[in-house]
Amino acid sequence: LHGAPILQGRRSTFLGSLGTEARMLGVTIRLASEVVKYWDSNEEPAVVLRGGETLRADVVIVADGVHSPARWLLTPHARKAAEKIPSGYSVHRSAISAEKLKADSRCSRTLRARNASLRNRLTFSLCLDLLDGTIRTWLGPDAHACTYPLDNGNGLAFTYTHRDDGSLASLDWRDKKPIAGMLKELTGWDPVLLAALSHFPSSLHWTIVDEKPEEEWISAGGRICFVGDSVHPMMPTAFQGGSQAIEDAAAIALCLALTGGRPDGVPLTLETYEALRRPRIKEAQALGKLV
């Protein structure tokens, strides 16, 4: 919506805030603790760490991403590899410090237009400055580019989504490519955009694939559940991957609170969580395919 305010920030900053809040609430955060086995009990589920330690709880919430190892451990009958459905597109993505752009006058432009029909011949001006904190989108043939601010205007990020038959990018979202190839493809686009992108040394470039949502959100024992991309992967065009995982967590927290903290209420809690979230997830996934 043009002119609407935005609340924007880096995921790393947000995760840091979550970690701080969790510690203040007494949550113990353990790093480098790889889970190699799950005990799917209907009374007391548990996880086994690589070092052999077993951790038991009333409920286990799995949030290990789109390539979820837990999925294969808990549902051996499931697909051995997630079914990748080509979308026909790939995306470039990168970020840079704003300092590298401020000295380049090409990264801003003032557009002027005169309305000759008015008696006083007013002249209208529109300033295009990529560092003014605005999210901007450029549309092209079967492609679009977007720039957006980072770190309170101290950085600029971009995405460029375009047609790809699978020969240009890989499935690995960490695949880094020089920016020169992308700039060549953008020949003829807005000079302000091209000037800004020329300061980026490289970008991450990966194929956009659609993945069928998992049928099972809860383990057979009823006390282990999946959240986020481990159960409902989102296409990047939905801009909903992280936010839907946060909504999952909020729904589980609310449902657990309504049980009064009773362990025997966990199975019903997780069933309610799934019933509440499935329609919302289905809608978000569908909207992502329309972009």
PDB file of N, CA and C in Angstrom, residues 38-41 44-47 55-63 218-219 222-227 266:
ATOM      1  N   TYR A  38      14.420 -39.304  18.132  1.00  0.00           N
ATOM      2  CA  TYR A  38      13.241 -38.825  18.854  1.00  0.00           C
ATOM      3  C   TYR A  38      12.499 -40.022  19.440  1.00  0.00           C
ATOM      4  N   TRP A  39      12.093 -39.901  20.713  1.00  0.00           N
ATOM      5  CA  TRP A  39      11.230 -40.901  21.338  1.00  0.00           C
ATOM      6  C   TRP A  39       9.810 -40.368  21.278  1.00  0.00           C
ATOM      7  N   ASP A  40       8.997 -40.980  20.428  1.00  0.00           N
ATOM      8  CA  ASP A  40       7.634 -40.499  20.219  1.00  0.00           C
ATOM      9  C   ASP A  40       6.684 -41.223  21.163  1.00  0.00           C
ATOM     10  N   SER A  41       6.679 -40.784  22.423  1.00  0.00           N
ATOM     11  CA  SER A  41       5.843 -41.411  23.439  1.00  0.00           C
ATOM     12  C   SER A  41       4.565 -40.606  23.634  1.00  0.00           C
ATOM     13  N   GLU A  44       5.517 -39.205  27.557  1.00  0.00           N
ATOM     14  CA  GLU A  44       6.667 -38.327  27.795  1.00  0.00           C
ATOM     15  C   GLU A  44       7.644 -38.443  26.625  1.00  0.00           C
ATOM     16  N   PRO A  45       7.521 -37.567  25.624  1.00  0.00           N
ATOM     17  CA  PRO A  45       8.431 -37.623  24.482  1.00  0.00           C
ATOM     18  C   PRO A  45       9.838 -37.207  24.896  1.00  0.00           C
ATOM     19  N   ALA A  46      10.815 -37.553  24.081  1.00  0.00           N
ATOM     20  CA  ALA A  46      12.198 -37.226  24.407  1.00  0.00           C
ATOM     21  C   ALA A  46      13.008 -37.090  23.127  1.00  0.00           C
ATOM     22  N   VAL A  47      14.150 -36.422  23.250  1.00  0.00           N
ATOM     23  CA  VAL A  47      15.110 -36.337  22.152  1.00  0.00           C
ATOM     24  C   VAL A  47      16.447 -36.853  22.659  1.00  0.00           C
ATOM     25  N   LEU A  55      16.921 -35.979  26.595  1.00  0.00           N
ATOM     26  CA  LEU A  55      16.169 -34.877  27.191  1.00  0.00           C
ATOM     27  C   LEU A  55      14.684 -35.177  27.063  1.00  0.00           C
ATOM     28  N   ARG A  56      13.965 -35.159  28.201  1.00  0.00           N
ATOM     29  CA  ARG A  56      12.539 -35.482  28.214  1.00  0.00           C
ATOM     30  C   ARG A  56      11.706 -34.229  28.491  1.00  0.00           C
ATOM     31  N   ALA A  57      10.472 -34.243  27.999  1.00  0.00           N
ATOM     32  CA  ALA A  57       9.595 -33.084  28.179  1.00  0.00           C
ATOM     33  C   ALA A  57       8.143 -33.508  28.021  1.00  0.00           C
ATOM     34  N   ASP A  58       7.238 -32.586  28.309  1.00  0.00           N
ATOM     35  CA  ASP A  58       5.813 -32.849  28.093  1.00  0.00           C
ATOM     36  C   ASP A  58       5.448 -32.716  26.616  1.00  0.00           C
ATOM     37  N   VAL A  59       6.167 -31.848  25.915  1.00  0.00           N
ATOM     38  CA  VAL A  59       5.901 -31.610  24.499  1.00  0.00           C
ATOM     39  C   VAL A  59       7.215 -31.255  23.808  1.00  0.00           C
ATOM     40  N   VAL A  60       7.379 -31.684  22.567  1.00  0.00           N
ATOM     41  CA  VAL A  60       8.555 -31.357  21.758  1.00  0.00           C
ATOM     42  C   VAL A  60       8.072 -30.621  20.512  1.00  0.00           C
ATOM     43  N   ILE A  61       8.635 -29.439  20.276  1.00  0.00           N
ATOM     44  CA  ILE A  61       8.271 -28.632  19.112  1.00  0.00           C
ATOM     45  C   ILE A  61       9.461 -28.606  18.161  1.00  0.00           C
ATOM     46  N   VAL A  62       9.272 -29.086  16.960  1.00  0.00           N
ATOM     47  CA  VAL A  62      10.344 -29.198  15.972  1.00  0.00           C
ATOM     48  C   VAL A  62      10.291 -28.004  15.022  1.00  0.00           C
ATOM     49  N   ALA A  63      11.405 -27.282  14.924  1.00  0.00           N
ATOM     50  CA  ALA A  63      11.489 -26.123  14.032  1.00  0.00           C
ATOM     51  C   ALA A  63      12.830 -26.153  13.311  1.00  0.00           C
ATOM     52  N   ILE A 218       1.643 -33.483  13.367  1.00  0.00           N
ATOM     53  CA  ILE A 218       1.810 -34.000  14.727  1.00  0.00           C
ATOM     54  C   ILE A 218       2.225 -35.461  14.646  1.00  0.00           C
ATOM     55  N   SER A 219       3.118 -35.868  15.543  1.00  0.00           N
ATOM     56  CA  SER A 219       3.588 -37.251  15.553  1.00  0.00           C
ATOM     57  C   SER A 219       2.482 -38.198  15.999  1.00  0.00           C
ATOM     58  N   GLY A 222       1.315 -37.916  19.515  1.00  0.00           N
ATOM     59  CA  GLY A 222       0.502 -36.758  19.862  1.00  0.00           C
ATOM     60  C   GLY A 222       1.189 -35.700  20.690  1.00  0.00           C
ATOM     61  N   ARG A 223       2.517 -35.835  20.918  1.00  0.00           N
ATOM     62  CA  ARG A 223       3.203 -34.858  21.769  1.00  0.00           C
ATOM     63  C   ARG A 223       4.405 -34.205  21.082  1.00  0.00           C
ATOM     64  N   ILE A 224       4.617 -34.491  19.817  1.00  0.00           N
ATOM     65  CA  ILE A 224       5.672 -33.846  19.039  1.00  0.00           C
ATOM     66  C   ILE A 224       5.010 -33.194  17.829  1.00  0.00           C
ATOM     67  N   CYS A 225       5.283 -31.910  17.629  1.00  0.00           N
ATOM     68  CA  CYS A 225       4.673 -31.221  16.490  1.00  0.00           C
ATOM     69  C   CYS A 225       5.733 -30.453  15.708  1.00  0.00           C
ATOM     70  N   PHE A 226       5.390 -30.122  14.478  1.00  0.00           N
ATOM     71  CA  PHE A 226       6.277 -29.368  13.596  1.00  0.00           C
ATOM     72  C   PHE A 226       5.736 -27.956  13.414  1.00  0.00           C
ATOM     73  N   VAL A 227       6.653 -27.001  13.252  1.00  0.00           N
ATOM     74  CA  VAL A 227       6.267 -25.617  12.977  1.00  0.00           C
ATOM     75  C   VAL A 227       7.149 -25.073  11.857  1.00  0.00           C
ATOM     76  N   VAL A 266      -1.754 -31.712  26.437  1.00  0.00           N
ATOM     77  CA  VAL A 266      -0.880 -31.469  25.286  1.00  0.00           C
ATOM     78  C   VAL A 266      -1.455 -32.007  23.975  1.00  0.00           C
TER      79      VAL A 266
END
